[in-house]
mmCIF file of C-alpha atoms in Angstrom:
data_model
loop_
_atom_site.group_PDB
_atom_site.id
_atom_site.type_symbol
_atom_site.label_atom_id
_atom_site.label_comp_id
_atom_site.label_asym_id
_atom_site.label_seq_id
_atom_site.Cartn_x
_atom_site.Cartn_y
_atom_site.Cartn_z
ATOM 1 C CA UNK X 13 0.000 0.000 0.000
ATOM 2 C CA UNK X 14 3.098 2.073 0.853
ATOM 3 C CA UNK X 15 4.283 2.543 -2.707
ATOM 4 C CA UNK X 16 0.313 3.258 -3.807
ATOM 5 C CA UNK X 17 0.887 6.227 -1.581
ATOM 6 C CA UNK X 18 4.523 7.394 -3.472
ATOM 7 C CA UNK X 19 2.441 6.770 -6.483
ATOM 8 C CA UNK X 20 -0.321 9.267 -5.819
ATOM 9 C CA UNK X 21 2.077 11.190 -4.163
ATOM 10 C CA UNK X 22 4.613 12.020 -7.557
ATOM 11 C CA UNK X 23 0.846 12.524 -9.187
ATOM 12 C CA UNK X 24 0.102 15.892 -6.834
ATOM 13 C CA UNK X 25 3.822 16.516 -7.413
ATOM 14 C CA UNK X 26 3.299 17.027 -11.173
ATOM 15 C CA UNK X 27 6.111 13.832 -11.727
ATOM 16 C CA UNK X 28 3.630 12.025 -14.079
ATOM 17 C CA UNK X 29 2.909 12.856 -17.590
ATOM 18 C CA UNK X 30 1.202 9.588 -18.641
ATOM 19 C CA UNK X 31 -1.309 7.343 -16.617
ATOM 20 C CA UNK X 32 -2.401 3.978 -17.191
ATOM 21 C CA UNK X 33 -4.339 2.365 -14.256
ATOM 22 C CA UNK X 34 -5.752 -1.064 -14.767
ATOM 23 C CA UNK X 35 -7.226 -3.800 -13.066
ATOM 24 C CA UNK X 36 -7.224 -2.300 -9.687
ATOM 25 C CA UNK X 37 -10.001 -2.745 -7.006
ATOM 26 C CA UNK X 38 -9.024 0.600 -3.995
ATOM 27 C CA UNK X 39 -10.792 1.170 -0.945
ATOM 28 C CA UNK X 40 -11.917 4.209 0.179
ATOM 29 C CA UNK X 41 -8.949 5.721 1.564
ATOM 30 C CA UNK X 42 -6.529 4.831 -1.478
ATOM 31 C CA UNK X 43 -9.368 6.453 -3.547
ATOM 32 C CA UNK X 44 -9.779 9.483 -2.047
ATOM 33 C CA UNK X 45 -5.640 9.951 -2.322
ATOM 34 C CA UNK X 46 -5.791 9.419 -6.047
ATOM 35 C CA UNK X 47 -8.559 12.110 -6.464
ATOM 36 C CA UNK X 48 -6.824 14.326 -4.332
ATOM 37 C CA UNK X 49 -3.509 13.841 -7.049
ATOM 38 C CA UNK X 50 -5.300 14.204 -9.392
ATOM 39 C CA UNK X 51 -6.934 17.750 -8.286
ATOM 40 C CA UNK X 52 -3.242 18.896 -7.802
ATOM 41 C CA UNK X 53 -1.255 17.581 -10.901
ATOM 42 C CA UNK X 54 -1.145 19.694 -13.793
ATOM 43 C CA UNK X 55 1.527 17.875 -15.605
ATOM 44 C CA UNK X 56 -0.806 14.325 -17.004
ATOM 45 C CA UNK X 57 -1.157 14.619 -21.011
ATOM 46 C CA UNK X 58 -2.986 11.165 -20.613
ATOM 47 C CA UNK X 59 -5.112 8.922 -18.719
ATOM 48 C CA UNK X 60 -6.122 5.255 -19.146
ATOM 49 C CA UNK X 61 -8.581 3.582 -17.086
ATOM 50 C CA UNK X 62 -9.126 0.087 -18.003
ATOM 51 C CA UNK X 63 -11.761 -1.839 -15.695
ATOM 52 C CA UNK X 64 -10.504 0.038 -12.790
ATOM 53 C CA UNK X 65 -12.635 0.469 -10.051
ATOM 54 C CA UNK X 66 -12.554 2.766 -7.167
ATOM 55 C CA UNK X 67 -15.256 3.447 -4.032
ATOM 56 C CA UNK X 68 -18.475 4.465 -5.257
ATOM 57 C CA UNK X 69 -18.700 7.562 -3.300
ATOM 58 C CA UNK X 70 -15.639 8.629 -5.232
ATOM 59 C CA UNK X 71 -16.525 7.682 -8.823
ATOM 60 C CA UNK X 72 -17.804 11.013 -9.889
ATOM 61 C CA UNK X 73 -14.880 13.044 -7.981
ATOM 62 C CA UNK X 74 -11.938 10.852 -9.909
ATOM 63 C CA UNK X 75 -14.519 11.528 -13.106
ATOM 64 C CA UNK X 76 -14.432 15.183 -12.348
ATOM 65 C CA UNK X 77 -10.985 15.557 -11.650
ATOM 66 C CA UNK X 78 -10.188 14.104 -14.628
ATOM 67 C CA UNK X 79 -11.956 15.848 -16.968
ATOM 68 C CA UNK X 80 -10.403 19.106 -15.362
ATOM 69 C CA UNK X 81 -6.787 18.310 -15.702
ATOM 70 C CA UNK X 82 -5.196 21.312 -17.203
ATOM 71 C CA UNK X 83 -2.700 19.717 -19.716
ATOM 72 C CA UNK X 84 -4.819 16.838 -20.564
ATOM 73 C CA UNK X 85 -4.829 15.593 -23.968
ATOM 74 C CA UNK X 86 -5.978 12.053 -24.310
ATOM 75 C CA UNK X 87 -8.530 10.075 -22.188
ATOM 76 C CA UNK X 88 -9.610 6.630 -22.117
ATOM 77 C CA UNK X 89 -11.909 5.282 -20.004
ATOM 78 C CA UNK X 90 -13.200 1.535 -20.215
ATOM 79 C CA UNK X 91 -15.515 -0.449 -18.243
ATOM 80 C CA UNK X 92 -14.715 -0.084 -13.970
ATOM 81 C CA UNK X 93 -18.896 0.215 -13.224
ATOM 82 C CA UNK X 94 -19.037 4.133 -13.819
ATOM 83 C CA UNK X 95 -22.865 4.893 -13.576
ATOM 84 C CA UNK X 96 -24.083 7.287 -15.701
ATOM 85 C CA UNK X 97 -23.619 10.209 -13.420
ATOM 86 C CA UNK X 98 -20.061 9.760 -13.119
ATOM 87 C CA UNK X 99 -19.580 9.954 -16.813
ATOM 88 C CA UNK X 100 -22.103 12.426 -17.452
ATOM 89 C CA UNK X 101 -19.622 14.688 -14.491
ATOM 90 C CA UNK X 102 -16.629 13.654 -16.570
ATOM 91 C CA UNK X 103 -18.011 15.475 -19.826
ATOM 92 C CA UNK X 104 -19.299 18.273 -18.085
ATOM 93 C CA UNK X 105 -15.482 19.272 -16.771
ATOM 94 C CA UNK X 106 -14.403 18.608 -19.883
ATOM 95 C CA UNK X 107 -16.009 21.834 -21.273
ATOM 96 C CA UNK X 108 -12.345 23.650 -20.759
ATOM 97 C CA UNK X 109 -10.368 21.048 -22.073
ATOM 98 C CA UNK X 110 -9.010 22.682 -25.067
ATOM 99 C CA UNK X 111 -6.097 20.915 -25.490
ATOM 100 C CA UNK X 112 -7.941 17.549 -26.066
ATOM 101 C CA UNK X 113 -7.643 15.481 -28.727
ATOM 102 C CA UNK X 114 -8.694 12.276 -28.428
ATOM 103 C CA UNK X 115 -11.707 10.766 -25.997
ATOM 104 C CA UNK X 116 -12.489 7.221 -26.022
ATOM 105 C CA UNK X 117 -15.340 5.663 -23.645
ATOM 106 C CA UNK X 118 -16.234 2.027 -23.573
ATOM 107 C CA UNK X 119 -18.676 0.215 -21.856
ATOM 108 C CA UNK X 120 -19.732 2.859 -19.320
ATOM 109 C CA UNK X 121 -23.371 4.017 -18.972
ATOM 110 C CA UNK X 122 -24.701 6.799 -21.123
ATOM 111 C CA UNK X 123 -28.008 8.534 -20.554
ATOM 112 C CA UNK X 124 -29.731 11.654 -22.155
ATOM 113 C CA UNK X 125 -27.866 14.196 -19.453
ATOM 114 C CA UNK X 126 -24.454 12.551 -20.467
ATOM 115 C CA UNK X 127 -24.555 13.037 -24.313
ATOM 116 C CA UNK X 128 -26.185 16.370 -23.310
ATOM 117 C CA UNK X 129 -23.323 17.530 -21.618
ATOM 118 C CA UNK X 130 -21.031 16.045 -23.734
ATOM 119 C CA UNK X 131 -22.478 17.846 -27.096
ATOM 120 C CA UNK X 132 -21.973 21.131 -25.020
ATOM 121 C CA UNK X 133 -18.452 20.264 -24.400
ATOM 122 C CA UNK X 134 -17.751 19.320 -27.622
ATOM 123 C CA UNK X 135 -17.880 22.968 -28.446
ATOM 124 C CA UNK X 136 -15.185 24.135 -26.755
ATOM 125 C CA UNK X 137 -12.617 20.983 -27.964
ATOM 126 C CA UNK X 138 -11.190 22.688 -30.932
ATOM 127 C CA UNK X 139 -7.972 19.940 -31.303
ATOM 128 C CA UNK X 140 -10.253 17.346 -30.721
ATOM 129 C CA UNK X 141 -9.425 14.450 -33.941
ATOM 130 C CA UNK X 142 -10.214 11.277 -32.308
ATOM 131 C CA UNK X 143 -13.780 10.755 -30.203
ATOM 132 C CA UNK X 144 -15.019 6.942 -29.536
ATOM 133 C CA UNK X 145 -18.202 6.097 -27.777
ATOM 134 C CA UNK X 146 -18.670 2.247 -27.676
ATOM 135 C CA UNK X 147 -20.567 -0.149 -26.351
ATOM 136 C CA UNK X 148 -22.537 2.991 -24.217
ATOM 137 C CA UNK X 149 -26.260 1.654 -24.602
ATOM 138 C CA UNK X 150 -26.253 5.161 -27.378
ATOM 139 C CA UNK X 151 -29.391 5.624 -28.423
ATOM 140 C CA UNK X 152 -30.726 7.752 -31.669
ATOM 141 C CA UNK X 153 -32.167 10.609 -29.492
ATOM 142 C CA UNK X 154 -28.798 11.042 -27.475
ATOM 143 C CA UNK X 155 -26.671 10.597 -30.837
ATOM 144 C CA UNK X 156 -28.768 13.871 -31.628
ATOM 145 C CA UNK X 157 -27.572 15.993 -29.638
ATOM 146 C CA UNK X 158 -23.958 14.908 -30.153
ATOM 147 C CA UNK X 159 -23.962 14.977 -33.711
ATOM 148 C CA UNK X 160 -25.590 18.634 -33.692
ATOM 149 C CA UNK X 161 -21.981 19.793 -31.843
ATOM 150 C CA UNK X 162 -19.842 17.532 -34.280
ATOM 151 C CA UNK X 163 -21.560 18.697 -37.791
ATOM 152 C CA UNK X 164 -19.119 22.139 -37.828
ATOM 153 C CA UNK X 165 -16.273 20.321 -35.434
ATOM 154 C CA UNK X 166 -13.183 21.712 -37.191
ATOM 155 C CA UNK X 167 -10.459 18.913 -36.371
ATOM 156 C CA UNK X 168 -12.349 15.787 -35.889
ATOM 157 C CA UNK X 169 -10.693 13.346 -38.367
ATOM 158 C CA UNK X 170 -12.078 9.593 -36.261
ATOM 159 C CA UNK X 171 -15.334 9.215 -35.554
ATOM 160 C CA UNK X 172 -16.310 5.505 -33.663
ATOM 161 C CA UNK X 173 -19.866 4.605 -32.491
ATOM 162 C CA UNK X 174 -19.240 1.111 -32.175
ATOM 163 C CA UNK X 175 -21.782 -1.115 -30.551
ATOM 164 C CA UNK X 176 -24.567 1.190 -29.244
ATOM 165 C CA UNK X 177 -28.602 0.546 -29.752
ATOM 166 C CA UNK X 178 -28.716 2.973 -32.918
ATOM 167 C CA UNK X 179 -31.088 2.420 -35.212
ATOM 168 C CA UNK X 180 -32.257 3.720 -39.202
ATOM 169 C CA UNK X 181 -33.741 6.188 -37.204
ATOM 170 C CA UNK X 182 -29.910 8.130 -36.826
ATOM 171 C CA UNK X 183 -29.425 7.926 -40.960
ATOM 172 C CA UNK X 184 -30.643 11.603 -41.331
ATOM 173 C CA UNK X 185 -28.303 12.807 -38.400
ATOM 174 C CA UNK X 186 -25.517 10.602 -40.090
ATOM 175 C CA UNK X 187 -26.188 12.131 -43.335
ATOM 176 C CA UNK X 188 -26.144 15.895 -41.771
ATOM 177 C CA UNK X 189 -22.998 14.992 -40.166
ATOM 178 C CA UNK X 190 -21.052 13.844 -43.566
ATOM 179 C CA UNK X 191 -22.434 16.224 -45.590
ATOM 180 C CA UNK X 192 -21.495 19.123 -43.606
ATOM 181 C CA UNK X 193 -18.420 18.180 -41.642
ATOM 182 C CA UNK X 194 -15.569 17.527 -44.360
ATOM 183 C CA UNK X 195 -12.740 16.749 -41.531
ATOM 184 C CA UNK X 196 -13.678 13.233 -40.988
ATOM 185 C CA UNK X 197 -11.858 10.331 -42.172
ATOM 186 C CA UNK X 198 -13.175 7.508 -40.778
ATOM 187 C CA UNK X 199 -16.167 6.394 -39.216
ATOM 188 C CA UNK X 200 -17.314 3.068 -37.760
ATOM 189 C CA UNK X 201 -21.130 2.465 -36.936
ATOM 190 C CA UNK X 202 -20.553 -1.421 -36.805
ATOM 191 C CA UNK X 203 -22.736 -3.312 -34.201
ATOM 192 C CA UNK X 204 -25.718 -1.147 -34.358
ATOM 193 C CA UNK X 205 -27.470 -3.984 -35.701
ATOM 194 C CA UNK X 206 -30.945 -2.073 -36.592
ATOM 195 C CA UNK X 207 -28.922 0.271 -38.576
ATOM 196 C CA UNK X 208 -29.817 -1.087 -42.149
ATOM 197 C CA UNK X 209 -30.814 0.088 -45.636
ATOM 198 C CA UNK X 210 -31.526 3.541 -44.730
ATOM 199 C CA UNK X 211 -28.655 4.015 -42.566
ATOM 200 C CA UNK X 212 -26.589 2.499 -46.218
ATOM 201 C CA UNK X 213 -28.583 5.253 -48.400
ATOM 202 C CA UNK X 214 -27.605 8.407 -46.285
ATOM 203 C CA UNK X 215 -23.933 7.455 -46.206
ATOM 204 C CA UNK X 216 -24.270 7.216 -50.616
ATOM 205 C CA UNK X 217 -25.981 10.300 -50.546
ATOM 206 C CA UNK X 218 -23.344 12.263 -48.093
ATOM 207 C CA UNK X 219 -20.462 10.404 -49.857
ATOM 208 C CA UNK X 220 -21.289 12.608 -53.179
ATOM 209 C CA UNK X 221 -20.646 15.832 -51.387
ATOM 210 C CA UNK X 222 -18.408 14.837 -48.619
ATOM 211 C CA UNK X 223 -14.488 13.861 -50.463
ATOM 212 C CA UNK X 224 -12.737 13.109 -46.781
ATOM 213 C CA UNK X 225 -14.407 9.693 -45.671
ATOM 214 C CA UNK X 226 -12.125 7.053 -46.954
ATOM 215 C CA UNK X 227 -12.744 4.401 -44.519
ATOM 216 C CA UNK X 228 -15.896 2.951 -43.034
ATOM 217 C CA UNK X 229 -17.085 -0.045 -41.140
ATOM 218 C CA UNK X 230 -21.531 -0.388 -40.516
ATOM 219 C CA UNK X 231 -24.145 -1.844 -42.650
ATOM 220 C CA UNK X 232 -22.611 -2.031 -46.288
ATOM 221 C CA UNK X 233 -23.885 -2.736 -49.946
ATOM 222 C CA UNK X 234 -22.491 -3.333 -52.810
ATOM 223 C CA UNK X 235 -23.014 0.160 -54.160
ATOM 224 C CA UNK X 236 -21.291 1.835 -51.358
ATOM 225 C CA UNK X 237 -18.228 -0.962 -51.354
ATOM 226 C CA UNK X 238 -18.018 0.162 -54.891
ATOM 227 C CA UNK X 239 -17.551 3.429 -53.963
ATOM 228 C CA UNK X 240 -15.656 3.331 -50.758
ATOM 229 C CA UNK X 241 -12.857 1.603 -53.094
ATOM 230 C CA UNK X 242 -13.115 4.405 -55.546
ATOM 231 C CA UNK X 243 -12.389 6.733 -52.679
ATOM 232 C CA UNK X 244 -9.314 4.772 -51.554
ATOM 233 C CA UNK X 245 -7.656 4.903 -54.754
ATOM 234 C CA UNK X 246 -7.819 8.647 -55.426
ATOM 235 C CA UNK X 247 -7.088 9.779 -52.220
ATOM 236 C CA UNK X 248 -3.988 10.236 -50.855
ATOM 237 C CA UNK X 249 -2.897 7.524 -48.498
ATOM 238 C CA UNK X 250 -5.269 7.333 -45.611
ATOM 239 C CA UNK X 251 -3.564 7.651 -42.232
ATOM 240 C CA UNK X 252 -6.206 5.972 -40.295
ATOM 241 C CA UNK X 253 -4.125 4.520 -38.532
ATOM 242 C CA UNK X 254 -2.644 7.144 -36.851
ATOM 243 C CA UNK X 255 -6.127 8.255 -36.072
ATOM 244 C CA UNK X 256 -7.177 5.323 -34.000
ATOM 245 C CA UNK X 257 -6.893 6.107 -30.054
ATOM 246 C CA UNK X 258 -3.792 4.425 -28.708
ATOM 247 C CA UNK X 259 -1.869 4.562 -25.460
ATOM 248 C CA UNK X 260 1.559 3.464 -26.993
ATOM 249 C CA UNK X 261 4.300 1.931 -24.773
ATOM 250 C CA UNK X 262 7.302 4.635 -24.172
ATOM 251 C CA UNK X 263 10.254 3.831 -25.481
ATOM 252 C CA UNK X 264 13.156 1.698 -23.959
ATOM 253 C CA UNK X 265 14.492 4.711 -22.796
ATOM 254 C CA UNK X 266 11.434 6.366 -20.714
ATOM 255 C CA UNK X 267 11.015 5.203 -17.222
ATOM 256 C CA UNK X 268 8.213 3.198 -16.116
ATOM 257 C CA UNK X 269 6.787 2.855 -12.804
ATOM 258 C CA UNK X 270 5.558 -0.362 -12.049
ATOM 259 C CA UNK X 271 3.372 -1.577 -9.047
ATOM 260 C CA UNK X 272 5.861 -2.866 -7.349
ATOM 261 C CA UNK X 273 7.619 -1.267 -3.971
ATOM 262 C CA UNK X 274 10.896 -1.325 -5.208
ATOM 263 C CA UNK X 275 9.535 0.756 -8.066
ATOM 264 C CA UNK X 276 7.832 2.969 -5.983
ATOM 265 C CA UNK X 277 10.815 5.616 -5.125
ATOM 266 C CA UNK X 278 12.080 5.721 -8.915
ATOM 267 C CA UNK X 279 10.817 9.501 -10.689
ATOM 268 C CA UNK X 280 9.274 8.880 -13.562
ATOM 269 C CA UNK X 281 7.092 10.308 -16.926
ATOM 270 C CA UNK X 282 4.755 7.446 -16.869
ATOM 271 C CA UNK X 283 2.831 5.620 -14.098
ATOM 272 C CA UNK X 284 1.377 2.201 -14.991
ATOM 273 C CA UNK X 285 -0.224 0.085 -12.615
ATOM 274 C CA UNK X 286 -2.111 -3.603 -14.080
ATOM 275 C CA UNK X 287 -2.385 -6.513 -11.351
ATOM 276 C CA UNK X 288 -5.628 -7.342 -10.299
ATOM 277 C CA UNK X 289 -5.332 -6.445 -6.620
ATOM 278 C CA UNK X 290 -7.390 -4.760 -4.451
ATOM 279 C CA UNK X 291 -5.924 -2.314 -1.498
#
């Protein structure tokens, strides 16, 4: 528990630029340190949570601390029981993140107040190029209000609905989006399973006007295959790659602190922390 504490500690102390926490069960008094390093760092570019969990009574605090970090340009969060408050907190903080540029959110809970706040947010993200919501329960109404704050977005280049309850019902919205916002690269709607014929016809229609989309993944005909290959080979090479949201490993040379004691006194750019233990 000791080097939990030097962890947390070299967080307040502005020591970490890039945090990965995964895997991790912490009581109530480990929790509260991490949200009270958190409200005091103003060095983290990144944070990934993967199925990391702490007390309830401090999920909306760590949300809300996140989404304020001053320097913060990437966030991930995935799975770790965050109700819908929590994240709907996170987006709200996030409305003076202007250095942001990529969001990812996976399997958390999302609700009408969530994409609410979110789409006002979304305003004030100018760098934003990479924004994921998947396997959030989306619906068509909430995908609204998001899209209306996306359709003049200046920078965003990767756009990833993955997995959500949309329906045909989002094809106009989709359509809006591509035919007005001519920043976007790629865009997967895949796993939306009642997303069908007319979901395939709005993307053809957009597709005439819109020159940037150059890869796709959601319901599919031929037509559209036909034309998504067209795309590919008069456009430059797509960097879609490059695009997706990744937390890449430092290099050899980049210290990386490990949980583990003996770790625990090293200074560092990068905290990681991945048993499954809980403290």
């Amino acid at each position: 528990m000791e080097y939990l504490k030097n962890l947390f500690k070299l967080i307040s102390e502005n020591k970490v630029k890039h945090l990965e926490l995964s895997l991790h069960h912490l009581s109530p008094t480990m929790s509260e340190l991490l949200v009270h390093g958190l409200r005091c760092n103003k060095s983290l570019v990144s944070v990934h949570l993967y199925y990391f969990h702490v007390n309830e009574q401090f999920q909306k605090p760590l949300c809300k601390a996140i989404g304020a970090l001053p320097s913060i340009q990437k966030i991930s969060i995935e799975g770790g029981d965050y109700p819908q408050e929590a994240i709907a907190e996170l987006f709200a903080s996030l409305s003076n993140s202007r250095l942001l540029t990529s969001l990812h959110v996976c399997n958390v809970g999302m609700c009408p107040v969530a994409a609410k706040t979110l789409a006002h947010s979304l305003k004030s993200m100018p760098l934003l190029s990479c924004l994921e919501i998947q396997q959030t329960n989306l619906v068509d109404l909430e995908l609204d209000l998001i899209i209306s704050a996306l359709i003049e977005h200046p920078s965003l280049l990767h756009l990833s609905l993955w997995l959500n309850w949309l329906t045909d019902r989002s094809a106009d919205q989709i359509y809006d989006l591509l035919s007005h916002n001519h920043t976007i690269q790629t865009l997967n709607i895949s796993g939306n399973h009642e997303m069908k014929s007319k979901t395939v016809a709005a993307i053809k229609r957009a597709m005439v006007s819109n020159q940037s989309l150059a890869e796709y993944s959601g319901p599919i005909d031929i037509e559209l295959e036909r034309m998504l290959a067209r795309r590919k080979k008069i456009l430059p090479k797509n960097h879609s790659e490059e695009l997706q949201f990744i937390f890449k490993q430092l290099d050899s040379k980049d210290k990386v602190f490990e949980s583990t004691p003996a770790a625990a006194n090293t200074p560092n750019h990068k905290a990681r922390l991945y048993p499954l233990i809980e403290f």
